[in-house]
Coordinates of N, CA, C and O in Angstrom, one line a residue:
X1 N 92.4 77.5 78.8 CA 93.1 77.7 80.1 C 94.1 76.5 80.2 O 93.8 75.4 80.0
X2 N 95.3 76.9 80.7 CA 96.3 75.9 80.9 C 95.9 74.9 82.0 O 95.1 75.3 83.0
X3 N 96.3 73.7 81.9 CA 95.9 72.6 82.8 C 96.4 73.0 84.3 O 95.6 72.8 85.2
X4 N 97.6 73.5 84.4 CA 98.1 73.8 85.7 C 97.3 74.9 86.4 O 96.9 74.9 87.6
X5 N 96.9 76.0 85.6 CA 96.2 77.1 86.2 C 94.8 76.6 86.6 O 94.3 76.9 87.7
X6 N 94.2 75.8 85.7 CA 92.8 75.2 86.0 C 92.9 74.4 87.2 O 92.0 74.5 88.1
X7 N 93.9 73.5 87.4 CA 94.0 72.6 88.5 C 94.2 73.4 89.8 O 93.5 73.2 90.8
X8 N 95.1 74.4 89.8 CA 95.3 75.2 91.0 C 94.0 76.0 91.4 O 93.7 76.0 92.6
X9 N 93.3 76.5 90.4 CA 92.1 77.2 90.7 C 91.0 76.3 91.3 O 90.4 76.6 92.3
X10 N 90.8 75.2 90.6 CA 89.7 74.2 91.1 C 90.1 73.6 92.4 O 89.2 73.6 93.3
X11 N 91.3 73.1 92.6 CA 91.6 72.4 93.8 C 91.7 73.4 95.0 O 91.2 73.2 96.1
X12 N 92.3 74.6 94.7 CA 92.3 75.6 95.7 C 91.0 76.0 96.2 O 90.7 76.2 97.4
X13 N 90.0 76.2 95.2 CA 88.7 76.6 95.6 C 88.1 75.6 96.6 O 87.5 75.9 97.6
X14 N 88.2 74.3 96.2 CA 87.6 73.2 97.1 C 88.2 73.2 98.4 O 87.5 73.1 99.4
X15 N 89.5 73.3 98.5 CA 90.2 73.3 99.8 C 89.8 74.4 100.7 O 89.6 74.2 101.9
X16 N 89.7 75.6 100.1 CA 89.3 76.8 100.9 C 87.8 76.7 101.3 O 87.4 76.9 102.4
X17 N 87.0 76.3 100.4 CA 85.6 76.1 100.7 C 85.3 75.1 101.8 O 84.6 75.4 102.8
X18 N 86.0 74.0 101.8 CA 85.9 73.0 102.7 C 86.5 73.3 104.1 O 85.8 73.2 105.1
X19 N 87.7 73.8 104.1 CA 88.4 74.0 105.4 C 89.0 75.4 105.6 O 89.7 75.5 106.6
X20 N 88.8 76.3 104.7 CA 89.5 77.6 104.8 C 91.0 77.4 104.9 O 91.7 78.0 105.7
X21 N 91.5 76.4 104.2 CA 92.9 75.9 104.3 C 93.9 77.0 103.6 O 93.6 77.4 102.5
X22 N 95.0 77.2 104.4 CA 96.0 78.1 103.9 C 96.5 77.6 102.5 O 96.8 78.4 101.6
X23 N 96.7 76.3 102.4 CA 97.2 75.8 101.1 C 96.3 76.1 100.0 O 96.7 76.3 98.8
X24 N 95.0 76.1 100.2 CA 94.0 76.4 99.2 C 94.1 77.8 98.7 O 94.1 78.1 97.5
X25 N 94.2 78.7 99.7 CA 94.4 80.2 99.4 C 95.7 80.4 98.6 O 95.7 81.1 97.6
X26 N 96.8 79.6 98.9 CA 98.0 79.7 98.2 C 97.9 79.2 96.8 O 98.4 79.8 95.8
X27 N 97.1 78.1 96.6 CA 96.9 77.6 95.3 C 96.1 78.6 94.4 O 96.4 78.8 93.2
X28 N 95.1 79.2 95.0 CA 94.4 80.2 94.2 C 95.3 81.4 93.9 O 95.2 81.9 92.7
X29 N 96.1 81.9 94.8 CA 97.0 83.0 94.5 C 98.0 82.6 93.4 O 98.3 83.4 92.5
X30 N 98.4 81.3 93.4 CA 99.3 80.8 92.4 C 98.6 80.8 91.0 O 99.2 81.2 90.0
X31 N 97.4 80.3 91.0 CA 96.6 80.3 89.8 C 96.5 81.7 89.2 O 96.6 81.9 88.0
X32 N 96.2 82.7 90.1 CA 96.1 84.1 89.7 C 97.4 84.6 89.1 O 97.4 85.2 88.0
X33 N 98.5 84.3 89.8 CA 99.8 84.7 89.3 C 100.1 84.1 87.9 O 100.5 84.9 87.0
X34 N 99.8 82.8 87.7 CA 100.1 82.2 86.4 C 99.2 82.8 85.3 O 99.6 83.1 84.2
X35 N 97.9 83.0 85.6 CA 97.0 83.6 84.7 C 97.4 85.0 84.3 O 97.4 85.3 83.1
X36 N 97.9 85.8 85.2 CA 98.3 87.1 84.9 C 99.6 87.1 84.1 O 99.8 87.9 83.1
X37 N 100.6 86.2 84.5 CA 101.8 86.1 83.7 C 101.6 85.7 82.3 O 102.3 86.1 81.4
X38 N 100.6 84.9 82.1 CA 100.3 84.3 80.7 C 99.3 85.2 80.0 O 98.8 84.8 78.9
X39 N 98.9 86.3 80.6 CA 97.9 87.2 80.0 C 96.6 86.5 79.7 O 96.0 86.8 78.7
X40 N 96.2 85.6 80.6 CA 94.9 84.9 80.4 C 93.9 85.6 81.3 O 93.6 85.2 82.4
X41 N 93.4 86.7 80.7 CA 92.5 87.6 81.5 C 91.2 86.9 82.0 O 90.8 87.1 83.1
X42 N 90.6 86.1 81.1 CA 89.4 85.5 81.5 C 89.6 84.5 82.7 O 88.8 84.4 83.6
X43 N 90.8 83.8 82.7 CA 91.1 82.9 83.8 C 91.4 83.7 85.0 O 91.0 83.3 86.1
X44 N 92.1 84.8 84.9 CA 92.3 85.7 86.1 C 91.0 86.2 86.6 O 90.8 86.1 87.9
X45 N 90.1 86.6 85.8 CA 88.8 87.0 86.2 C 88.1 85.9 87.0 O 87.4 86.2 88.1
X46 N 88.1 84.7 86.5 CA 87.5 83.6 87.2 C 88.1 83.3 88.6 O 87.4 83.1 89.6
X47 N 89.4 83.5 88.6 CA 90.1 83.3 89.9 C 89.8 84.4 90.9 O 89.6 84.2 92.1
X48 N 89.7 85.6 90.4 CA 89.3 86.7 91.3 C 87.9 86.5 91.8 O 87.7 86.7 93.0
X49 N 87.0 86.0 91.0 CA 85.7 85.7 91.4 C 85.7 84.6 92.5 O 85.0 84.7 93.5
X50 N 86.5 83.5 92.3 CA 86.6 82.5 93.3 C 87.1 83.0 94.6 O 86.6 82.7 95.7
X51 N 88.2 83.8 94.5 CA 88.8 84.4 95.8 C 87.7 85.3 96.5 O 87.6 85.2 97.7
X52 N 87.0 86.1 95.7 CA 86.0 87.0 96.3 C 84.9 86.2 97.0 O 84.4 86.5 98.1
X53 N 84.4 85.1 96.3 CA 83.3 84.3 96.8 C 83.8 83.7 98.1 O 83.0 83.6 99.1
X54 N 85.0 83.1 98.1 CA 85.5 82.5 99.3 C 85.7 83.5 100.5 O 85.5 83.1 101.7
X55 N 86.1 84.7 100.2 CA 86.3 85.7 101.2 C 85.0 86.0 101.9 O 84.9 86.2 103.1
X56 N 83.9 86.0 101.1 CA 82.6 86.3 101.7 C 82.2 85.1 102.6 O 81.8 85.3 103.7
X57 N 82.3 83.9 102.0 CA 82.0 82.7 102.8 C 82.7 82.6 104.1 O 82.1 82.3 105.2
X58 N 84.0 83.0 104.1 CA 84.8 82.8 105.4 C 84.9 84.2 106.1 O 85.7 84.3 107.0
X59 N 84.1 85.2 105.7 CA 84.0 86.4 106.4 C 85.4 87.1 106.5 O 85.8 87.7 107.5
X60 N 86.2 87.0 105.4 CA 87.5 87.7 105.3 C 87.3 89.0 104.5 O 87.6 89.1 103.4
X61 N 86.8 90.0 105.2 CA 86.3 91.2 104.5 C 87.5 92.1 104.0 O 87.3 92.7 103.0
X62 N 88.6 92.1 104.7 CA 89.7 92.8 104.2 C 90.2 92.2 102.9 O 90.6 92.8 101.9
X63 N 90.3 90.8 102.9 CA 90.7 90.1 101.7 C 89.7 90.4 100.6 O 90.1 90.6 99.4
X64 N 88.4 90.4 100.9 CA 87.4 90.7 99.9 C 87.6 92.0 99.2 O 87.6 92.1 98.0
X65 N 87.9 93.0 100.0 CA 88.1 94.4 99.4 C 89.3 94.4 98.6 O 89.4 95.0 97.5
X66 N 90.4 93.8 99.0 CA 91.7 93.8 98.3 C 91.5 93.0 97.0 O 91.9 93.5 95.9
X67 N 90.9 91.8 97.0 CA 90.8 91.0 95.8 C 89.9 91.7 94.8 O 90.1 91.7 93.6
X68 N 88.8 92.3 95.3 CA 87.8 93.0 94.4 C 88.4 94.2 93.8 O 88.2 94.5 92.6
X69 N 89.2 95.0 94.5 CA 89.9 96.2 94.0 C 90.8 95.8 92.8 O 90.7 96.3 91.7
X70 N 91.6 94.8 93.1 CA 92.5 94.3 92.0 C 91.7 93.7 90.9 O 92.0 93.9 89.7
X71 N 90.7 92.8 91.2 CA 90.0 92.2 90.2 C 89.2 93.1 89.3 O 89.1 93.0 88.1
X72 N 88.6 94.1 89.9 CA 87.8 95.1 89.2 C 88.7 95.9 88.3 O 88.3 96.3 87.2
X73 N 89.9 96.3 88.7 CA 90.8 97.0 87.8 C 91.1 96.1 86.6 O 91.1 96.7 85.5
X74 N 91.2 94.8 86.7 CA 91.4 93.9 85.6 C 90.2 93.8 84.7 O 90.3 94.0 83.5
X75 N 89.1 93.5 85.3 CA 87.9 93.2 84.5 C 87.3 94.5 83.8 O 86.9 94.4 82.7
X76 N 87.4 95.6 84.5 CA 86.9 96.8 83.9 C 87.9 97.3 82.8 O 87.4 97.8 81.8
X77 N 89.2 97.1 83.0 CA 90.1 97.5 81.9 C 89.9 96.6 80.6 O 90.3 97.1 79.5
X78 N 89.4 95.4 80.8 CA 89.2 94.5 79.6 C 87.7 94.4 79.3 O 87.3 93.5 78.5
X79 N 86.9 95.3 79.8 CA 85.4 95.3 79.5 C 84.8 94.0 79.7 O 83.9 93.5 78.9
X80 N 85.1 93.3 80.8 CA 84.5 92.0 81.1 C 83.3 92.3 82.1 O 83.4 92.1 83.3
X81 N 82.2 92.8 81.5 CA 81.1 93.2 82.3 C 80.6 92.1 83.3 O 80.2 92.3 84.4
X82 N 80.4 90.9 82.8 CA 79.9 89.8 83.6 C 80.8 89.5 84.8 O 80.4 89.2 85.9
X83 N 82.1 89.5 84.5 CA 83.1 89.3 85.6 C 83.1 90.5 86.6 O 83.2 90.3 87.8
X84 N 82.9 91.7 86.1 CA 82.8 92.9 86.9 C 81.6 92.7 87.8 O 81.6 93.0 89.0
X85 N 80.5 92.3 87.2 CA 79.2 92.1 88.0 C 79.4 91.1 89.2 O 79.0 91.4 90.3
X86 N 80.1 90.0 88.9 CA 80.3 89.0 90.0 C 81.0 89.7 91.1 O 80.7 89.5 92.3
X87 N 82.1 90.4 90.8 CA 82.9 91.0 91.9 C 82.1 92.1 92.6 O 82.2 92.2 93.9
X88 N 81.3 92.9 91.9 CA 80.5 93.9 92.6 C 79.4 93.3 93.5 O 79.1 93.8 94.5
X89 N 78.8 92.2 93.0 CA 77.9 91.5 93.8 C 78.5 90.9 95.1 O 77.9 91.0 96.2
X90 N 79.7 90.4 95.0 CA 80.4 89.9 96.2 C 80.7 91.0 97.1 O 80.6 90.8 98.4
X91 N 81.2 92.1 96.6 CA 81.4 93.3 97.5 C 80.2 93.7 98.2 O 80.2 94.0 99.4
X92 N 79.1 93.7 97.5 CA 77.8 94.1 98.2 C 77.4 93.1 99.2 O 76.9 93.5 100.3
X93 N 77.6 91.8 99.0 CA 77.3 90.8 100.0 C 78.2 91.0 101.2 O 77.7 90.9 102.4
X94 N 79.4 91.4 101.0 CA 80.3 91.7 102.2 C 79.8 92.9 102.9 O 79.8 92.9 104.2
X95 N 79.4 93.9 102.2 CA 78.9 95.1 102.9 C 77.6 94.8 103.7 O 77.5 95.2 104.8
X96 N 76.8 93.9 103.2 CA 75.6 93.5 103.9 C 76.0 92.8 105.2 O 75.4 93.1 106.3
X97 N 76.9 91.9 105.1 CA 77.3 91.1 106.3 C 78.0 92.0 107.3 O 78.0 91.6 108.5
X98 N 78.5 93.2 106.9 CA 79.1 94.1 107.9 C 78.1 95.2 108.3 O 78.5 96.1 109.0
X99 N 76.9 95.1 107.9 CA 75.9 96.1 108.3 C 75.9 97.4 107.5 O 75.2 98.3 107.9
X100 N 76.6 97.4 106.4 CA 76.6 98.6 105.5 C 75.5 98.5 104.4 O 75.8 98.3 103.2
X101 N 74.3 98.5 104.9 CA 73.2 98.2 104.0 C 73.0 99.3 102.9 O 72.7 99.0 101.8
X102 N 73.1 100.6 103.3 CA 72.9 101.7 102.4 C 73.9 101.6 101.3 O 73.6 101.8 100.1
X103 N 75.2 101.3 101.6 CA 76.3 101.2 100.6 C 76.0 100.0 99.7 O 76.2 100.2 98.5
X104 N 75.6 98.9 100.2 CA 75.3 97.7 99.4 C 74.1 98.0 98.5 O 74.2 97.7 97.3
X105 N 73.1 98.6 99.0 CA 71.9 98.9 98.2 C 72.3 99.8 97.0 O 72.0 99.6 95.8
X106 N 73.0 100.9 97.3 CA 73.5 101.8 96.3 C 74.3 101.1 95.2 O 74.1 101.3 94.0
X107 N 75.2 100.3 95.7 CA 76.1 99.6 94.7 C 75.3 98.6 93.8 O 75.6 98.5 92.6
X108 N 74.4 97.9 94.4 CA 73.6 97.0 93.7 C 72.7 97.7 92.7 O 72.5 97.2 91.5
X109 N 72.0 98.8 93.1 CA 71.2 99.5 92.2 C 72.0 100.1 91.0 O 71.5 100.1 89.9
X110 N 73.2 100.6 91.3 CA 74.0 101.1 90.3 C 74.5 100.0 89.3 O 74.4 100.2 88.1
X111 N 74.8 98.8 89.9 CA 75.2 97.7 89.0 C 74.0 97.3 88.1 O 74.2 97.1 86.9
X112 N 72.8 97.2 88.7 CA 71.6 96.8 87.9 C 71.3 97.8 86.8 O 70.8 97.5 85.7
X113 N 71.7 99.1 87.0 CA 71.4 100.1 86.1 C 72.5 100.1 85.0 O 72.2 100.3 83.8
X114 N 73.8 99.8 85.3 CA 74.9 100.0 84.4 C 75.3 98.8 83.6 O 75.9 99.0 82.6
X115 N 75.0 97.6 84.1 CA 75.4 96.4 83.4 C 74.2 95.5 83.1 O 73.3 95.3 83.9
X116 N 74.2 95.0 81.9 CA 73.2 94.0 81.5 C 73.6 92.7 82.1 O 74.4 91.9 81.6
X117 N 72.9 92.4 83.2 CA 73.3 91.2 84.0 C 72.8 89.9 83.4 O 71.7 89.8 82.8
X118 N 73.6 88.9 83.6 CA 73.1 87.5 83.2 C 72.0 87.1 84.2 O 71.9 87.7 85.3
X119 N 71.2 86.2 83.8 CA 70.0 85.8 84.7 C 70.5 85.5 86.2 O 69.8 85.9 87.1
X120 N 71.5 84.7 86.3 CA 72.0 84.4 87.7 C 72.4 85.6 88.5 O 72.1 85.8 89.6
X121 N 73.1 86.5 87.8 CA 73.6 87.8 88.5 C 72.4 88.7 88.8 O 72.3 89.3 89.8
X122 N 71.4 88.7 87.9 CA 70.2 89.4 88.1 C 69.5 88.9 89.4 O 69.1 89.7 90.3
X123 N 69.4 87.6 89.5 CA 68.7 87.0 90.7 C 69.5 87.2 91.9 O 69.0 87.5 93.0
X124 N 70.8 87.1 91.8 CA 71.7 87.3 93.0 C 71.5 88.7 93.5 O 71.4 89.0 94.7
X125 N 71.5 89.7 92.6 CA 71.4 91.1 93.0 C 70.1 91.4 93.6 O 69.9 92.1 94.6
X126 N 69.0 90.8 93.0 CA 67.7 91.0 93.6 C 67.5 90.3 94.9 O 66.9 90.9 95.9
X127 N 68.1 89.2 95.1 CA 68.1 88.5 96.4 C 68.8 89.3 97.5 O 68.3 89.5 98.6
X128 N 70.0 89.9 97.1 CA 70.7 90.8 98.1 C 69.9 92.0 98.4 O 69.8 92.4 99.6
X129 N 69.2 92.6 97.4 CA 68.4 93.8 97.7 C 67.2 93.4 98.6 O 66.8 94.2 99.5
X130 N 66.6 92.2 98.4 CA 65.5 91.8 99.3 C 66.0 91.5 100.7 O 65.3 91.8 101.7
X131 N 67.2 91.0 100.8 CA 67.8 90.8 102.1 C 68.0 92.1 102.9 O 67.7 92.2 104.1
X132 N 68.4 93.1 102.2 CA 68.6 94.5 102.8 C 67.2 95.0 103.2 O 67.0 95.5 104.3
X133 N 66.2 94.8 102.3 CA 64.8 95.3 102.7 C 64.4 94.6 103.9 O 63.8 95.2 104.8
X134 N 64.5 93.3 104.0 CA 64.1 92.6 105.2 C 64.8 93.0 106.5 O 64.2 93.1 107.5
X135 N 66.1 93.2 106.4 CA 66.9 93.7 107.5 C 66.5 95.1 108.0 O 66.7 95.4 109.1
X136 N 66.0 95.8 107.0 CA 65.6 97.2 107.4 C 64.1 97.2 107.8 O 63.6 98.3 108.1
X137 N 63.5 96.1 107.8 CA 62.1 96.0 108.3 C 61.0 96.0 107.3 O 59.8 96.0 107.7
X138 N 61.3 96.1 106.0 CA 60.3 96.1 105.0 C 60.0 94.6 104.5 O 60.7 93.7 105.0
X139 N 59.1 94.4 103.6 CA 58.7 93.1 103.2 C 59.6 92.4 102.2 O 59.4 91.2 101.8
X140 N 60.7 93.0 101.8 CA 61.6 92.4 100.9 C 61.2 92.5 99.4 O 61.8 91.9 98.6
X141 N 60.2 93.3 99.2 CA 59.7 93.4 97.8 C 59.8 94.8 97.2 O 59.2 95.1 96.2
X142 N 60.7 95.6 97.8 CA 60.9 97.0 97.4 C 61.8 97.0 96.1 O 61.4 96.6 95.1
X143 N 63.0 97.6 96.3 CA 63.9 97.8 95.2 C 64.3 96.5 94.5 O 64.7 96.5 93.4
X144 N 64.2 95.4 95.2 CA 64.6 94.1 94.7 C 63.7 93.7 93.5 O 64.2 92.9 92.7
X145 N 62.5 94.2 93.4 CA 61.6 93.8 92.4 C 61.7 94.7 91.1 O 61.0 94.5 90.2
X146 N 62.5 95.8 91.3 CA 62.5 96.8 90.2 C 63.2 96.2 89.0 O 64.2 95.5 89.1
X147 N 62.6 96.4 87.8 CA 63.3 96.1 86.5 C 64.1 97.3 86.1 O 63.6 98.4 86.2
X148 N 65.2 97.1 85.6 CA 66.1 98.2 85.2 C 66.2 98.2 83.7 O 66.5 97.1 83.1
X149 N 66.0 99.3 83.0 CA 66.2 99.4 81.6 C 67.6 99.9 81.4 O 68.0 100.8 82.0
X150 N 68.3 99.3 80.4 CA 69.7 99.6 80.2 C 69.8 100.6 79.0 O 69.0 100.4 78.0
X151 N 70.6 101.5 79.0 CA 70.9 102.4 78.0 C 71.9 101.8 77.1 O 73.0 101.4 77.5
X152 N 71.7 101.8 75.8 CA 72.6 101.2 74.8 C 73.6 102.3 74.4 O 73.4 103.4 74.3

């Protein structure tokens, strides 16, 4: 990854996380632009993930949907399953925060069925499913505890 892209991505992330600063959002957008111009797909995927994560943190749900739509087009076109999973998990988190529990549950279960998740992604998706269970009045041990077998 180029030093400039990495710096914009890292500094922008911290600025937005700390203060929701406009300059930080601009740095992240600049990092994304540079990564796309240089055809650095993995770097672009990381920047999309940062933008999506921050959109959830700061409850910018329109931004979340826009970033994830663009990011998913990129990650899915390049078969970056782990990056795709991150974006789908962030979308589900946004749906949960907006009370769209059924949509979030369906998306998370589909994700768990379709992609071989890394351990952290597996835990995040189970955590979000448990959160839905609890908000719906169950004990949080329903769908979140299901193991999914993947078809090769």
